[in-house]
Structure formats: C-alpha cells, structure tokens
Coordinates of N, CA, C and O in Angstrom, one line a residue:
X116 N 0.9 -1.2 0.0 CA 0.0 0.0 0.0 C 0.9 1.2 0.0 O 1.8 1.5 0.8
X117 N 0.3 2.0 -1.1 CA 1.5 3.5 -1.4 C 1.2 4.3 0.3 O 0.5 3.8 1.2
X118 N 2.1 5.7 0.1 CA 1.8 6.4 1.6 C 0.0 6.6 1.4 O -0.8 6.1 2.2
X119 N -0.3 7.1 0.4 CA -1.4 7.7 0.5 C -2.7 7.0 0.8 O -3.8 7.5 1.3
X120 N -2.5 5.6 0.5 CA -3.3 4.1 0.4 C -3.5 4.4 2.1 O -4.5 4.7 2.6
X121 N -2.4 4.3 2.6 CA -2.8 3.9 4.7 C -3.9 5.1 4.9 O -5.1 5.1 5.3
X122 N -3.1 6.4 4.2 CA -3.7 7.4 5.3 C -5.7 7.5 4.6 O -6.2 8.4 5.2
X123 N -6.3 6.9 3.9 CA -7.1 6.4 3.0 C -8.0 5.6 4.2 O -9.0 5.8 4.8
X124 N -7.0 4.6 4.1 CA -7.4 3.1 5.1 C -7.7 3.8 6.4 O -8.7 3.5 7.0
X125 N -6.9 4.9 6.8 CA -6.9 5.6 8.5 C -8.5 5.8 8.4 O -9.4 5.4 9.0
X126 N -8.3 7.2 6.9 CA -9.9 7.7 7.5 C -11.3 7.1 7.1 O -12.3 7.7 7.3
X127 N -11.1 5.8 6.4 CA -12.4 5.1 5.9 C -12.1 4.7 7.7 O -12.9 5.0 8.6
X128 N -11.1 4.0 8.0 CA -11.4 3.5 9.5 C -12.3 4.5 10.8 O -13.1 4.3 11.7
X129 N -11.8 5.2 10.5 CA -12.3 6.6 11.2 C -13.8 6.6 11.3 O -14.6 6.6 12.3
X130 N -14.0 6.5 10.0 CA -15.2 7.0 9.5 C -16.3 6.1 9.7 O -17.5 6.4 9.8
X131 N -15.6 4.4 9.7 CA -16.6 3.6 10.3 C -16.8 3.7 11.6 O -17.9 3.4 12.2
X132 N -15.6 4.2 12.2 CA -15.9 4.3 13.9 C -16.9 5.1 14.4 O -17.6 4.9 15.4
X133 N -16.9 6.4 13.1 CA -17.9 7.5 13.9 C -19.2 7.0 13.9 O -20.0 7.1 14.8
X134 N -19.4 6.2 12.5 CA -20.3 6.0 12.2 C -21.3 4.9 13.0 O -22.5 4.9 13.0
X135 N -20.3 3.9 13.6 CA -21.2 3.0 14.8 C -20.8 4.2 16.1 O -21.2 3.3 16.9
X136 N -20.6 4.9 16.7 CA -21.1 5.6 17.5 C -22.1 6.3 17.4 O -22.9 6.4 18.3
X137 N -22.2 7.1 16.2 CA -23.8 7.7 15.7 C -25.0 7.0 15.7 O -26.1 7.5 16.0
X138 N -24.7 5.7 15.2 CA -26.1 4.7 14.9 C -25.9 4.3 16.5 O -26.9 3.6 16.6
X139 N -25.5 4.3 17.4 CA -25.5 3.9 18.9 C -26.2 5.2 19.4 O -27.3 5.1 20.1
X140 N -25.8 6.3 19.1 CA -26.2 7.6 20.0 C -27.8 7.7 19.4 O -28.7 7.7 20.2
X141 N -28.2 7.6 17.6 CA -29.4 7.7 17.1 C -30.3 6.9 18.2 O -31.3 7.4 18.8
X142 N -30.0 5.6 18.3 CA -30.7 4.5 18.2 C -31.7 4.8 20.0 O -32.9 4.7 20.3
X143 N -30.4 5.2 21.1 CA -30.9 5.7 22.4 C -31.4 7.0 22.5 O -32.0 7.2 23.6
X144 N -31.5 8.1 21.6 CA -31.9 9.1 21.2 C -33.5 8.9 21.3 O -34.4 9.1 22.2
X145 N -33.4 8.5 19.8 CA -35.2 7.6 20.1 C -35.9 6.5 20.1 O -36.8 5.9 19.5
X146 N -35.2 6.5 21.2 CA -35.7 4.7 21.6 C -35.5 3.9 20.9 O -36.4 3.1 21.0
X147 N -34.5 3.6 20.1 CA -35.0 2.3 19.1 C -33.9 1.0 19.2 O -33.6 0.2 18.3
X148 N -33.3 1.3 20.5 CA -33.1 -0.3 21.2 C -33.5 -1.1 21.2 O -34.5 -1.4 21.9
X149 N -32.7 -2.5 20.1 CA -33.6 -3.3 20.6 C -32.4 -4.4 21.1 O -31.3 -4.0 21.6
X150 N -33.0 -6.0 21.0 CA -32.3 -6.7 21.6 C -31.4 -7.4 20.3 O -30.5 -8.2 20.4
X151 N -31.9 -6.7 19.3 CA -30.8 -7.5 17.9 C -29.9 -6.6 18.0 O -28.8 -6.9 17.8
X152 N -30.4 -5.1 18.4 CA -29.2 -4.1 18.1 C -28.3 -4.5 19.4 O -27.2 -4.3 18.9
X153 N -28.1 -5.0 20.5 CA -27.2 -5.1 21.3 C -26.3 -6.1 21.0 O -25.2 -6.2 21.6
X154 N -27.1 -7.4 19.7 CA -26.6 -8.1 19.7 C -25.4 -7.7 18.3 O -24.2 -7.9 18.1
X155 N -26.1 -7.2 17.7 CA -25.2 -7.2 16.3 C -24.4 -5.7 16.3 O -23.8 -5.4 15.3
X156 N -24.5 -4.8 17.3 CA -23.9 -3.5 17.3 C -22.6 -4.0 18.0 O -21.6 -3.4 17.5
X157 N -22.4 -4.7 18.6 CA -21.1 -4.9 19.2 C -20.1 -6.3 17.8 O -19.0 -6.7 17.6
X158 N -21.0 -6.5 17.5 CA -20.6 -8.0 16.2 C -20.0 -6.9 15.1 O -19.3 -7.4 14.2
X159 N -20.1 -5.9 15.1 CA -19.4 -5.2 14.0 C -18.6 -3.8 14.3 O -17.9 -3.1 13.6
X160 N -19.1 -3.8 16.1 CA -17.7 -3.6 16.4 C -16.4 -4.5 16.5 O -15.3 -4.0 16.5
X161 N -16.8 -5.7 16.7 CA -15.8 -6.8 16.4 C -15.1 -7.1 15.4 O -14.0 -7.6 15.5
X162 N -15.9 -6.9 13.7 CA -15.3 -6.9 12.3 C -14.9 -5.9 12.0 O -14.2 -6.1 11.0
X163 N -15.0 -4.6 12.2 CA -14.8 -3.4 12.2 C -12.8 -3.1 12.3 O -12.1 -2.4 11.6
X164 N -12.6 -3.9 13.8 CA -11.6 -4.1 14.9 C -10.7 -5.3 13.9 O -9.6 -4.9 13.5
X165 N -11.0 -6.3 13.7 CA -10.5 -7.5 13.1 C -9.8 -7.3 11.7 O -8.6 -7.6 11.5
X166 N -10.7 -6.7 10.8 CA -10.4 -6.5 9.5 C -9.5 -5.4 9.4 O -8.8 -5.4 8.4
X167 N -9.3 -4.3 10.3 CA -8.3 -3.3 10.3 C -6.9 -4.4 11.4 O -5.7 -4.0 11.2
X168 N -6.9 -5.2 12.2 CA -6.1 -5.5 12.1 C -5.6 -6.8 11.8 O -4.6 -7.2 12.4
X169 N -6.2 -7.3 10.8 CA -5.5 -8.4 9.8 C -4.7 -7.0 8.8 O -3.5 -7.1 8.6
X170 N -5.5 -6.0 8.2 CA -4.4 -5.0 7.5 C -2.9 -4.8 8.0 O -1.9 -4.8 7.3
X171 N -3.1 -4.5 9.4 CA -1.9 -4.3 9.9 C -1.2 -5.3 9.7 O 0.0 -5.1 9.3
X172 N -1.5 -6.5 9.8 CA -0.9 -7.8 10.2 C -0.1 -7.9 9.1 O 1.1 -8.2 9.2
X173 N -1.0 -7.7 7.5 CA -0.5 -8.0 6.4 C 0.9 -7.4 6.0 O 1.9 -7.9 5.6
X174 N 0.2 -5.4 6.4 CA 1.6 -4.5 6.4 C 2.3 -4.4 7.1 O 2.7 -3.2 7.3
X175 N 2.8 -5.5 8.0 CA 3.9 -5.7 8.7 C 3.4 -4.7 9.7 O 4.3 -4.6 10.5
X176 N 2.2 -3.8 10.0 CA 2.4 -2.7 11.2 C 2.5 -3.5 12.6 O 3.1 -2.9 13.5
X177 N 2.1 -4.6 12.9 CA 1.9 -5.2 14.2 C 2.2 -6.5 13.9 O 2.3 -7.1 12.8
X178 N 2.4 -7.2 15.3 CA 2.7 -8.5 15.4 C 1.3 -9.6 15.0 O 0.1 -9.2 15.1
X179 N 1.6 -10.5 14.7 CA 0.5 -11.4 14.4 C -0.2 -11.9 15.6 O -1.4 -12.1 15.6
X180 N 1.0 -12.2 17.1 CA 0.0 -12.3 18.1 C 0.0 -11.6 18.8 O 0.0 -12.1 20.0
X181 N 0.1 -10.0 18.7 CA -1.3 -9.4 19.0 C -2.6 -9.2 18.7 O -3.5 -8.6 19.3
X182 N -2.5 -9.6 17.6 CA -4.1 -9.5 16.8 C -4.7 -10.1 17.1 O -5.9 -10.1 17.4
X183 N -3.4 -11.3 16.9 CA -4.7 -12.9 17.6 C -5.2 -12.7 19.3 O -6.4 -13.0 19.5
X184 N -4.5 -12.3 20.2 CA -4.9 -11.8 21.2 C -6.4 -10.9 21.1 O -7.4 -11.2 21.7
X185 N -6.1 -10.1 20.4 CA -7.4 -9.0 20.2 C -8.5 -9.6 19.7 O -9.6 -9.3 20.4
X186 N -8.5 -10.5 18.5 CA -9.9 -11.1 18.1 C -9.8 -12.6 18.6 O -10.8 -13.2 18.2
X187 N -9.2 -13.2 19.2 CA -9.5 -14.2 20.4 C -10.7 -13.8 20.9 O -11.8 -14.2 20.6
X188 N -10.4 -12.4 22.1 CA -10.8 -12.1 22.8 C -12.2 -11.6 22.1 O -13.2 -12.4 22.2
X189 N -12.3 -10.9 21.6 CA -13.6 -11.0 20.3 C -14.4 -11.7 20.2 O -15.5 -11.4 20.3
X190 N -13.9 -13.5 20.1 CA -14.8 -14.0 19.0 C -15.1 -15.0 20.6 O -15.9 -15.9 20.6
X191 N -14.7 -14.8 21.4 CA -14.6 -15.3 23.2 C -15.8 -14.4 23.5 O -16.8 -14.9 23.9
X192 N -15.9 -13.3 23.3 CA -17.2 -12.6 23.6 C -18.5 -12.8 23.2 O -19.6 -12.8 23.8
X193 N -18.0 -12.8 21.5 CA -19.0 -13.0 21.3 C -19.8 -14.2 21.4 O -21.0 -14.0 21.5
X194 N -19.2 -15.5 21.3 CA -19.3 -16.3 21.9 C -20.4 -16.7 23.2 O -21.1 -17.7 23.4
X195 N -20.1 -15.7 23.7 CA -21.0 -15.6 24.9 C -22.1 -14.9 25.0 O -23.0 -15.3 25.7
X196 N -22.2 -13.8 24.3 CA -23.3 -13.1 23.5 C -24.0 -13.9 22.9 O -25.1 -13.3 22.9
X197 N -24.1 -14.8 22.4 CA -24.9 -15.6 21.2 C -25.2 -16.4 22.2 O -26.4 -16.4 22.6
X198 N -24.0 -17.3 23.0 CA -24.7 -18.2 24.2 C -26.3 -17.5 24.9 O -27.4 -18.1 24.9
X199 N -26.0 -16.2 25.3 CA -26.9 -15.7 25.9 C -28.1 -14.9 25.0 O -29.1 -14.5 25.5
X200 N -27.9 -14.8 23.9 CA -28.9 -15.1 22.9 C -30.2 -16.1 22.5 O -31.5 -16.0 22.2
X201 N -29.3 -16.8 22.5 CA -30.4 -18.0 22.8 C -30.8 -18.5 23.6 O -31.8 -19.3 23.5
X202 N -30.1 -17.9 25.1 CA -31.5 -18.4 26.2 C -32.0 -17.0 26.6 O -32.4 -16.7 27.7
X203 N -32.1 -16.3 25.5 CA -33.4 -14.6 25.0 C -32.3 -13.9 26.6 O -33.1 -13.8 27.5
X204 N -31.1 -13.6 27.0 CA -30.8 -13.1 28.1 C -29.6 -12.1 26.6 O -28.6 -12.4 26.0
X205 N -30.4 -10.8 26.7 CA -29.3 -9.6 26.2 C -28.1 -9.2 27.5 O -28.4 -8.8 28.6
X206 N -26.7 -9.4 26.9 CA -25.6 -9.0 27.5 C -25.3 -7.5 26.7 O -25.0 -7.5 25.5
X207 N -25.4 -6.5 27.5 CA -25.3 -5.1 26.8 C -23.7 -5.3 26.9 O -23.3 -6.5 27.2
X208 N -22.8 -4.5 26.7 CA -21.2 -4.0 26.5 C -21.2 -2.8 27.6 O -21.9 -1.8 27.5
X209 N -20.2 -3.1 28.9 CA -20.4 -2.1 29.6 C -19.4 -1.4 29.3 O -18.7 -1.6 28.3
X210 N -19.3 0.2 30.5 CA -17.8 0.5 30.7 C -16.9 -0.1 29.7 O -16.9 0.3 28.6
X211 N -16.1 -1.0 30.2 CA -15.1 -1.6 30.4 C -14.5 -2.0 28.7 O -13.5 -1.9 28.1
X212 N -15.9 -2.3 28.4 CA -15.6 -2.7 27.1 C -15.7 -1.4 25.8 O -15.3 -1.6 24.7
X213 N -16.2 -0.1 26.2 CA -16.3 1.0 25.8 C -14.9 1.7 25.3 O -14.3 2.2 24.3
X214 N -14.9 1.3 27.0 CA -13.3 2.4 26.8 C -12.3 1.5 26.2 O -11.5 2.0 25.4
X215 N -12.3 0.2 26.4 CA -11.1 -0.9 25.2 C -11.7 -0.5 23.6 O -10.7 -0.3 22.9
X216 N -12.7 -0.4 23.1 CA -13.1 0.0 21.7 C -12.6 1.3 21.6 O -12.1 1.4 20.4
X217 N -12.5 2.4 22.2 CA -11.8 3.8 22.1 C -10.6 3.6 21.8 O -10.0 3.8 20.7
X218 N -9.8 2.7 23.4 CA -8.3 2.6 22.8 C -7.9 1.5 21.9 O -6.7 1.3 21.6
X219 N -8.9 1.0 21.4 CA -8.5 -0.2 19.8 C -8.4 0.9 18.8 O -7.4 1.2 18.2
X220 N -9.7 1.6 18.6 CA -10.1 3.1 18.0 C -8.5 3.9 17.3 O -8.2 4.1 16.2
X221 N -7.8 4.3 18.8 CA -7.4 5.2 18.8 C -5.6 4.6 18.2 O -4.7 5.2 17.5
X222 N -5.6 3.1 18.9 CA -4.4 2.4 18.8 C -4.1 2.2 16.7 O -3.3 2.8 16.0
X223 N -5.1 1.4 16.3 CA -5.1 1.4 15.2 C -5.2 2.2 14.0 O -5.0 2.0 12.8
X224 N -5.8 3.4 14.8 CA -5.6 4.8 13.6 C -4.0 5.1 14.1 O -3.2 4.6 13.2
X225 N -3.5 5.4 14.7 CA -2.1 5.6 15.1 C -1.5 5.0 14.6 O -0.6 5.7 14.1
X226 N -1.1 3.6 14.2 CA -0.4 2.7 13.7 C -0.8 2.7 12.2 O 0.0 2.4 11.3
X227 N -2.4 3.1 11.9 CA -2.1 3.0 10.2 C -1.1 4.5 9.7 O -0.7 4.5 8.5
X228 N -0.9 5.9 10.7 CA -0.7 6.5 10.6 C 0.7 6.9 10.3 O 1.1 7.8 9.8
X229 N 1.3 5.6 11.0 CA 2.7 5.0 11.4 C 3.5 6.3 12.2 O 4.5 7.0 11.9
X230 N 2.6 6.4 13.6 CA 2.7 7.5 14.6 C 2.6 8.9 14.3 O 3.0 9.9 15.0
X231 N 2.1 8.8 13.1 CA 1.9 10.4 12.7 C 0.9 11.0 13.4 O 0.1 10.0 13.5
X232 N 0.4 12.1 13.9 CA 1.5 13.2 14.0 C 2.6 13.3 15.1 O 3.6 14.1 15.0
X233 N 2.4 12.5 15.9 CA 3.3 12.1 17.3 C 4.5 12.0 17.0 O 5.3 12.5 17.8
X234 N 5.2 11.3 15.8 CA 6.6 11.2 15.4 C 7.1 12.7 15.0 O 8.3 12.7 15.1
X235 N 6.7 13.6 14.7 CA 6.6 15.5 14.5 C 6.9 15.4 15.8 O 7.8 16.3 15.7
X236 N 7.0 15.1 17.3 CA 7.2 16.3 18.2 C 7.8 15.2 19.5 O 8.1 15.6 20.6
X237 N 7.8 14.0 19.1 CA 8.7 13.1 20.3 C 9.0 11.6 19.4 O 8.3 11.0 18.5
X238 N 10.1 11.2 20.0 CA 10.7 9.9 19.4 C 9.9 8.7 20.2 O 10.2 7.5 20.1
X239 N 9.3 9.0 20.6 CA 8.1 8.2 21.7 C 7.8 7.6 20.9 O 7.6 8.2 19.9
X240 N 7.6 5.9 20.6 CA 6.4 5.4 19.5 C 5.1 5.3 20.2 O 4.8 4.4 20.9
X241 N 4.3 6.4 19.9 CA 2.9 6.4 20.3 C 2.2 5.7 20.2 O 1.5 5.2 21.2
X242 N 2.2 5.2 18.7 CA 1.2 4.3 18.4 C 1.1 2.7 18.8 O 0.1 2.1 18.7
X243 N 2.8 2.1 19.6 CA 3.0 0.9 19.9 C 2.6 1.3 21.3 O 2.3 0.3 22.0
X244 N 2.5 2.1 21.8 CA 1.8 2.2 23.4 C 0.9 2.3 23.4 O 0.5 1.6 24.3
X245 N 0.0 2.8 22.7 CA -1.7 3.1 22.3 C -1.9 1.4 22.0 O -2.5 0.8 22.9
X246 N -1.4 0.7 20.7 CA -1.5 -0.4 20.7 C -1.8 -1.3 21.9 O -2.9 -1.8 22.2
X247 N 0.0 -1.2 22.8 CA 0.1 -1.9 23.5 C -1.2 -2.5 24.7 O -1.8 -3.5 25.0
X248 N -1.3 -0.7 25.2 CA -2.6 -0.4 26.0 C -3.7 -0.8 25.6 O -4.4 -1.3 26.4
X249 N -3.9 -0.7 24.8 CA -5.3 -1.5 23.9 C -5.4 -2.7 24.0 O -6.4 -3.3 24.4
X250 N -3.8 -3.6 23.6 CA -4.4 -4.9 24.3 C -4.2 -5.2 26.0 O -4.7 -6.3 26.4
X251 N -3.8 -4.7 26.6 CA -3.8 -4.7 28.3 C -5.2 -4.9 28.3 O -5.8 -6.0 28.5
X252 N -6.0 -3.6 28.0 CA -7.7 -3.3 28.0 C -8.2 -4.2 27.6 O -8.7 -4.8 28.5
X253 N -8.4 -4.7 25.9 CA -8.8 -6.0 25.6 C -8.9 -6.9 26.5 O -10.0 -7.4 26.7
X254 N -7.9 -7.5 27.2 CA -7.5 -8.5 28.1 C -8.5 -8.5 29.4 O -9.4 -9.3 29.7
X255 N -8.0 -7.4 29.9 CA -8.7 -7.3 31.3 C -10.4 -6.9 31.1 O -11.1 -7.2 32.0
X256 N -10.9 -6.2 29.9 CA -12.0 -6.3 29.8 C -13.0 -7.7 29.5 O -14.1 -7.9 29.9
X257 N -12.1 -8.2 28.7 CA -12.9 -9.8 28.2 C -13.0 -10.8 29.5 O -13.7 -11.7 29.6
X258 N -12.1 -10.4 30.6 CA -12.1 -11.1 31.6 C -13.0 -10.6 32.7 O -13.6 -11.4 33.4
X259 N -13.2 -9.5 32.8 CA -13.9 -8.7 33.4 C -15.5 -9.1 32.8 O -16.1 -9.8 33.5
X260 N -16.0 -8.8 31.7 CA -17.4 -9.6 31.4 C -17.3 -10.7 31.1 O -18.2 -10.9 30.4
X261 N -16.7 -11.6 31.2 CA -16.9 -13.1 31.4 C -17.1 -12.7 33.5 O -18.3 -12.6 33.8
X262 N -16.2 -12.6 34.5 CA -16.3 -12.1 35.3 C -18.2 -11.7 36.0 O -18.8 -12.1 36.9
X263 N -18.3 -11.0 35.2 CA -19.5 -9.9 35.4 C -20.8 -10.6 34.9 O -21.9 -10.1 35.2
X264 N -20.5 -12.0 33.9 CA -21.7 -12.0 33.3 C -22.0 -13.9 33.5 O -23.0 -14.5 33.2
X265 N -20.9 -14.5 34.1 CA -20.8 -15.8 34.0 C -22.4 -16.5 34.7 O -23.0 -17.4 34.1
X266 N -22.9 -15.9 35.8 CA -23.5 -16.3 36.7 C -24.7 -16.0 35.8 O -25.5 -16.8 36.4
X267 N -25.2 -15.5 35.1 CA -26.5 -14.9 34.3 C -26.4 -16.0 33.5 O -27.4 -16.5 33.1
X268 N -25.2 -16.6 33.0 CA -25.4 -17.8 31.7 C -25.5 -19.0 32.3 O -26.0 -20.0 31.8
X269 N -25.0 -18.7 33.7 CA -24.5 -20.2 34.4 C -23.9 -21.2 33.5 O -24.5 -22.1 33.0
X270 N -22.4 -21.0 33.4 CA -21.5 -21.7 32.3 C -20.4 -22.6 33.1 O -19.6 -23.5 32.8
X271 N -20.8 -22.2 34.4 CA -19.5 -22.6 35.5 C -20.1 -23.2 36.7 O -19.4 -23.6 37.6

C-alpha cells in the first residue's frame, strides 16, 4: 500500500468508527433499542476491529500475536453473547468494554498512521503504546465480562 493508500485506510477507519457511535447515539436518542441491536452492534464492532487489524498484520504494522490476542478475545465474547442469545438473556457492553473500543479506535488509527502526528514532536512510538494499551484493555475487559456475566449464563 503507497503512503497515500494507509492514510485512505486511516480515515475510511475513522469514519466507520464515527459512524457506529452515531447509529448507537441515534438509536438511544429515540428509543430504538432493541435486543438484535445489542446483539449485532457490538458484532461489528468486532469486524470493524478484526479487518483493520488483519491489515496491519498483512503490512507488517503489528505483530500477528497481537491481533490474535485482540480477536481471540472477540470471538470469546462474542461467543457468549450468542450463548446468551439463545436463552433470549441480552448482555449489553459495559464500561469496560467501551473504553477498550476507544483505545483499539485510537491504537489502530495511530499505527495505520505509522505515529503520525506524534513522530513530528517526540521519538516516543505512540502508536506501539496506544497499541500496547489497547491490548492490556482488551485482556482485562474480556475477563472482566466473562467475570461480570458468568453467573447470568450459568457456564461454570
């Protein structure tokens, strides 16, 4: 991918992001929660997340297992989501899992950016901390709603 191809890839990424927080903000706006939207609003924040980082994977931006770490934890959720689907029990996305979608958000626009603008004003790699942090979050969030939600499925 030329320079111009990533920064392309950045803001179509972007622009999906705003755009599932818009259709989240519309939807509580006026009422139109339902129990498919809790189920399939977070399912495409999961392909959303996945497909931008198999890109990376491909252009050498990240390691391969971190990604797999990242959509492990994904497809472990969702997982459980669908468990709880079928016995009609909606698991909404708390907290926890908000703010890890922010720093996946913020980790992978940085890295398709290849720490731009952050390489302009410190030799810091921003975007491998943003990364990094993002998967800490991942981690401890996916544990945290299994944690929070086990006893509602009764899996254990």
């Amino acid at each position: 991918m030329d320079a111009y191809g990533i920064y392309y890839a950045a803001a179509v990424f972007l622009l999906a992001s705003a755009t599932d927080k818009l259709d989240g903000y519309i939807a509580r706006k006026y009422n139109l929660v339902t129990n498919l939207g809790k189920l399939l609003d977070p399912l495409a924040d999961k392909l959303l997340i996945t497909a931008a980082l198999i890109l990376m994977v491909s252009l050498h931006l990240t390691y391969a297992w971190v990604a797999f770490a990242i959509v492990a934890r994904e497809i472990v959720i969702t997982g459980l989501r669908i468990v709880a689907a079928s016995r009609r029990i909606a698991l909404q996305a708390d907290g926890t899992g908000k703010i890890k979608m922010v720093f996946q958000v913020a980790a992978i626009t940085a890295v398709l950016l290849r720490n731009r603008p952050f390489s302009f004003f410190t030799g810091i790699p921003v975007d491998q901390v943003l990364l990094y942090l993002a998967l800490a979050l991942t981690v401890y969030s996916g544990i945290h709603y299994i944690r929070t939600n086990y006893r509602r499925l009764e899996l254990f």
